[in-house]
Amino acid sequence: EADIYQTPRYLVIGTGKKITLECSQTMGHDKMYWYQQDPGMELHLIHYSYGVNSTEKGDLSSESTVSRIRTEHFPLTLESARPSHTSQYLCASSEYRGTQYFGPGTRLLVL
Amino acid sequence: AQKVTQAQTEISVVEKEDVTLDCVYETRDTTYYLFWYKQPPSGELVFLIRRNSFDEQNEISGRYSWNFQKSTSSFNFTITASQVVDSAVYFCALSGPGDTGGYQKVTFGTGTKLQVIP
């Protein structure tokens, strides 16, 4: 059973606000990921991390930023939210064999 | 380059029918991993199974079974006696062996939406 947590689960916010989506895992996995997905649609990798102080951009260009100061924590920040950022954001972590375990997701609506 | 194709966008079946979800993949790696995930309406992706490229044995877990055929680059998923709770989007995914930094790119298919009608 995977233990990966995301908060908040739902967020409605106005344009221009700064937001941080939290993601934590208790499995000690080095690798963590952020995906953007419209519900039920294709997943797009926006950020990933090999480990502490390691972050890389994914396949889909994103205005968000991430940090990895602790192994268990991988927050995603949007400095100025826009309606185009409305989506579901999924955090995942993986073991060495590559199986990714996902959190429950954050559904973001920017008005 | 990796590619995963799930040609079936949506499937509807009546409860208790069997249904097979198709997955075809492309990769140049000799070592790779294949996965299936389930995404119910709640939004979370639930890991179902992982197979590595050296293990072509089919697997059965309750009403779920998986058929891996390297000769056709396919990793199909069958649900026997479908139930309403099986309604979800199912994603097939492919991962390579990992680069020198340890990063394993995971390529997801576009998903198949399964609706099981009571």
Short mmCIF file of C-alpha atoms in Angstrom, two decimals:
data_model
loop_
_atom_site.label_atom_id
_atom_site.label_comp_id
_atom_site.label_asym_id
_atom_site.label_seq_id
_atom_site.Cartn_x
_atom_site.Cartn_y
_atom_site.Cartn_z
CA GLU A 1 0.00 0.00 0.00
CA ALA A 2 1.43 3.32 -1.10
CA ASP A 3 1.55 6.23 1.30
CA ILE A 4 1.56 9.43 -0.67
CA TYR A 5 -0.45 12.45 0.29
CA GLN A 6 -1.53 15.60 -1.47
CA THR A 7 -3.14 18.72 -0.09
CA PRO A 8 -5.39 20.42 -0.75
CA ARG A 9 -7.66 17.99 -2.60
CA TYR A 10 -9.65 20.83 -4.13
CA LEU A 11 -8.72 24.47 -4.56
CA VAL A 12 -10.65 27.37 -6.06
CA ILE A 13 -8.61 30.52 -6.35
CA GLY A 14 -8.63 33.84 -8.14
CA THR A 15 -6.33 34.86 -10.98
CA GLY A 16 -2.97 36.21 -9.88
CA LYS A 17 -2.78 34.39 -6.56
CA LYS A 18 0.27 32.41 -5.52
CA ILE A 19 -0.45 28.81 -4.63
CA THR A 20 1.53 25.85 -3.37
CA LEU A 21 0.36 22.29 -3.85
CA GLU A 22 1.77 19.95 -1.24
CA CYS A 23 2.95 16.39 -1.81
CA SER A 24 4.49 14.07 0.77
CA GLN A 25 5.42 10.41 0.77
CA THR A 26 6.47 8.14 3.60
CA MET A 27 8.01 5.34 1.53
CA GLY A 28 11.51 6.81 1.34
CA HIS A 29 11.42 6.91 -2.46
CA ASP A 30 14.12 9.00 -4.11
CA LYS A 31 12.17 9.73 -7.27
CA MET A 32 9.12 11.94 -7.29
CA TYR A 33 6.98 13.38 -10.07
CA TRP A 34 4.29 15.93 -10.85
CA TYR A 35 1.78 15.34 -13.60
CA GLN A 36 -0.90 17.61 -14.98
CA GLN A 37 -4.06 15.95 -16.21
CA ASP A 38 -7.50 17.02 -17.29
CA PRO A 39 -9.75 14.43 -15.62
CA GLY A 40 -9.66 11.09 -17.40
CA MET A 41 -7.39 12.43 -20.09
CA GLU A 42 -3.71 11.98 -20.93
CA LEU A 43 -1.11 12.52 -18.21
CA HIS A 44 1.55 15.14 -18.85
CA LEU A 45 4.80 15.07 -16.84
CA ILE A 46 5.67 18.60 -15.73
CA HIS A 47 8.42 18.05 -13.13
CA TYR A 48 10.46 15.25 -11.63
CA SER A 49 13.16 14.79 -9.04
CA TYR A 50 15.91 12.20 -8.58
CA GLY A 51 16.41 13.10 -4.96
CA VAL A 52 17.13 15.93 -2.57
CA ASN A 53 18.18 19.15 -4.34
CA SER A 54 17.54 17.55 -7.74
CA THR A 55 14.67 18.80 -9.92
CA GLU A 56 14.08 18.65 -13.65
CA LYS A 57 11.40 19.90 -16.01
CA GLY A 58 9.22 17.31 -17.66
CA ASP A 59 7.82 16.91 -21.13
CA LEU A 60 5.13 19.55 -20.81
CA SER A 61 6.22 23.11 -20.34
CA SER A 62 4.80 24.52 -17.15
CA GLU A 63 4.92 27.87 -15.41
CA SER A 64 5.11 26.10 -12.08
CA THR A 65 8.23 25.47 -10.02
CA VAL A 66 9.16 22.72 -7.60
CA SER A 67 11.63 22.15 -4.79
CA ARG A 68 13.03 19.08 -3.08
CA ILE A 69 14.63 19.97 0.22
CA ARG A 70 13.59 16.78 1.98
CA THR A 71 13.23 13.30 0.53
CA GLU A 72 9.62 13.01 1.59
CA HIS A 73 8.39 16.42 0.42
CA PHE A 74 7.96 17.72 -3.16
CA PRO A 75 5.82 20.87 -3.29
CA LEU A 76 4.73 22.57 -6.50
CA THR A 77 4.28 26.35 -6.64
CA LEU A 78 2.47 28.64 -9.05
CA GLU A 79 3.57 32.23 -8.53
CA SER A 80 0.59 33.73 -10.34
CA ALA A 81 -2.33 31.45 -11.07
CA ARG A 82 -4.26 31.84 -14.33
CA PRO A 83 -7.41 30.17 -15.68
CA SER A 84 -5.20 28.13 -18.05
CA HIS A 85 -3.75 26.43 -14.96
CA THR A 86 -7.12 24.88 -14.16
CA SER A 87 -6.51 21.14 -14.13
CA GLN A 88 -5.83 18.17 -11.91
CA TYR A 89 -2.32 17.83 -10.51
CA LEU A 90 -1.07 14.38 -9.58
CA CYS A 91 2.01 13.69 -7.52
CA ALA A 92 3.79 10.33 -7.64
CA SER A 93 6.85 8.63 -6.24
CA SER A 94 8.64 5.55 -7.49
CA GLU A 95 10.81 2.71 -6.32
CA TYR A 96 13.95 1.62 -8.18
CA ARG A 97 11.99 -0.69 -10.51
CA GLY A 98 9.95 2.21 -11.78
CA THR A 99 6.49 1.53 -10.40
CA GLN A 100 4.94 4.91 -9.71
CA TYR A 101 2.56 5.31 -6.80
CA PHE A 102 0.18 8.22 -7.02
CA GLY A 103 -1.40 10.54 -4.53
CA PRO A 104 -5.12 11.39 -4.62
CA GLY A 105 -4.53 14.51 -6.71
CA THR A 106 -5.37 18.19 -6.35
CA ARG A 107 -8.15 19.62 -8.50
CA LEU A 108 -7.39 23.27 -9.16
CA LEU A 109 -9.87 25.79 -10.49
CA VAL A 110 -8.60 29.28 -11.24
CA LEU A 111 -11.31 31.87 -11.75
CA ALA B 1 11.74 6.60 -28.21
CA GLN B 2 8.92 5.04 -26.27
CA LYS B 3 5.30 4.95 -27.31
CA VAL B 4 2.17 3.41 -25.84
CA THR B 5 -1.01 3.14 -27.87
CA GLN B 6 -4.43 2.47 -26.41
CA ALA B 7 -6.59 2.54 -29.48
CA GLN B 8 -9.86 2.09 -27.61
CA THR B 9 -10.96 5.47 -26.34
CA GLU B 10 -14.19 4.33 -24.71
CA ILE B 11 -15.79 0.94 -24.15
CA SER B 12 -19.24 0.19 -22.78
CA VAL B 13 -20.25 -3.26 -21.59
CA VAL B 14 -23.17 -4.67 -19.69
CA GLU B 15 -22.43 -5.97 -16.23
CA LYS B 16 -21.08 -9.55 -16.14
CA GLU B 17 -19.69 -9.33 -19.65
CA ASP B 18 -15.97 -9.90 -20.20
CA VAL B 19 -13.98 -7.02 -21.63
CA THR B 20 -10.43 -6.71 -22.96
CA LEU B 21 -8.49 -3.46 -22.99
CA ASP B 22 -5.77 -3.32 -25.61
CA CYS B 23 -2.28 -1.89 -25.18
CA VAL B 24 0.43 -1.83 -27.84
CA TYR B 25 3.87 -0.43 -27.11
CA GLU B 26 7.06 0.57 -28.91
CA THR B 27 10.52 0.70 -27.42
CA ARG B 28 14.15 0.16 -28.43
CA ASP B 29 15.13 -1.04 -24.98
CA THR B 30 15.66 -4.74 -24.40
CA THR B 31 14.83 -4.32 -20.74
CA TYR B 32 11.63 -2.52 -19.92
CA TYR B 33 8.59 -2.61 -17.66
CA LEU B 34 4.91 -2.49 -18.46
CA PHE B 35 2.18 -1.29 -16.14
CA TRP B 36 -1.56 -0.93 -15.87
CA TYR B 37 -3.25 1.70 -13.73
CA LYS B 38 -6.90 2.30 -12.90
CA GLN B 39 -8.30 5.80 -12.45
CA PRO B 40 -11.80 5.80 -10.93
CA PRO B 41 -13.93 8.96 -10.94
CA SER B 42 -12.29 10.05 -7.68
CA GLY B 43 -9.18 10.84 -9.74
CA GLU B 44 -6.47 8.82 -8.05
CA LEU B 45 -4.38 6.48 -10.20
CA VAL B 46 -4.26 3.02 -8.68
CA PHE B 47 -1.40 0.70 -9.60
CA LEU B 48 -2.64 -2.68 -10.82
CA ILE B 49 0.31 -4.61 -12.21
CA ARG B 50 3.92 -4.43 -13.38
CA ARG B 51 5.59 -6.87 -15.79
CA ASN B 52 9.19 -6.86 -16.87
CA SER B 53 10.26 -7.63 -20.41
CA PHE B 54 11.80 -10.97 -19.51
CA ASP B 55 8.66 -12.39 -18.00
CA GLU B 56 6.04 -13.27 -20.58
CA GLN B 57 3.95 -15.35 -18.26
CA ASN B 58 0.35 -14.31 -18.20
CA GLU B 59 -1.01 -13.30 -14.85
CA ILE B 60 -4.38 -13.68 -13.22
CA SER B 61 -5.57 -11.84 -10.15
CA GLY B 62 -9.19 -12.54 -9.32
CA ARG B 63 -11.30 -11.25 -12.19
CA TYR B 64 -8.30 -9.50 -13.76
CA SER B 65 -5.88 -11.11 -16.18
CA TRP B 66 -3.06 -9.79 -18.29
CA ASN B 67 -1.69 -11.16 -21.55
CA PHE B 68 1.86 -10.06 -22.42
CA GLN B 69 3.12 -10.93 -25.91
CA LYS B 70 6.51 -9.59 -26.95
CA SER B 71 6.05 -10.88 -30.49
CA THR B 72 3.20 -8.42 -31.02
CA SER B 73 4.38 -5.80 -28.49
CA SER B 74 1.10 -6.04 -26.67
CA PHE B 75 0.08 -6.10 -23.03
CA ASN B 76 -3.67 -6.57 -22.94
CA PHE B 77 -5.88 -6.48 -19.86
CA THR B 78 -9.03 -8.56 -19.48
CA ILE B 79 -11.73 -8.12 -16.87
CA THR B 80 -13.92 -11.16 -16.47
CA ALA B 81 -17.53 -10.81 -15.35
CA SER B 82 -17.33 -7.03 -15.23
CA GLN B 83 -18.93 -5.09 -12.41
CA VAL B 84 -20.10 -1.51 -12.09
CA VAL B 85 -17.17 -0.80 -9.77
CA ASP B 86 -14.85 -1.54 -12.69
CA SER B 87 -16.02 1.65 -14.40
CA ALA B 88 -12.93 3.82 -14.68
CA VAL B 89 -10.25 5.03 -17.04
CA TYR B 90 -7.47 2.49 -17.45
CA PHE B 91 -3.95 3.52 -18.41
CA CYS B 92 -1.22 1.33 -19.82
CA ALA B 93 2.35 2.54 -19.26
CA LEU B 94 5.90 1.67 -20.30
CA SER B 95 9.18 2.34 -18.50
CA GLY B 96 12.74 1.89 -19.69
CA PRO B 97 15.63 0.47 -17.65
CA GLY B 98 16.71 3.85 -16.37
CA ASP B 99 19.49 6.23 -17.33
CA THR B 100 22.80 6.69 -15.52
CA GLY B 101 21.17 9.17 -13.19
CA GLY B 102 18.52 6.68 -12.23
CA TYR B 103 15.69 8.37 -14.06
CA GLN B 104 13.24 5.99 -15.67
CA LYS B 105 11.01 7.70 -18.15
CA VAL B 106 7.48 6.40 -17.90
CA THR B 107 5.31 6.79 -20.96
CA PHE B 108 1.58 6.55 -20.43
CA GLY B 109 -1.02 5.70 -23.01
CA THR B 110 -3.97 8.01 -23.52
CA GLY B 111 -6.28 5.78 -21.50
CA THR B 112 -9.39 3.73 -22.17
CA LYS B 113 -12.60 4.76 -20.48
CA LEU B 114 -14.60 1.71 -19.44
CA GLN B 115 -18.25 2.05 -18.57
CA VAL B 116 -19.99 -0.96 -17.07
CA ILE B 117 -23.75 -0.65 -17.34
CA PRO B 118 -25.88 -2.36 -14.68
#
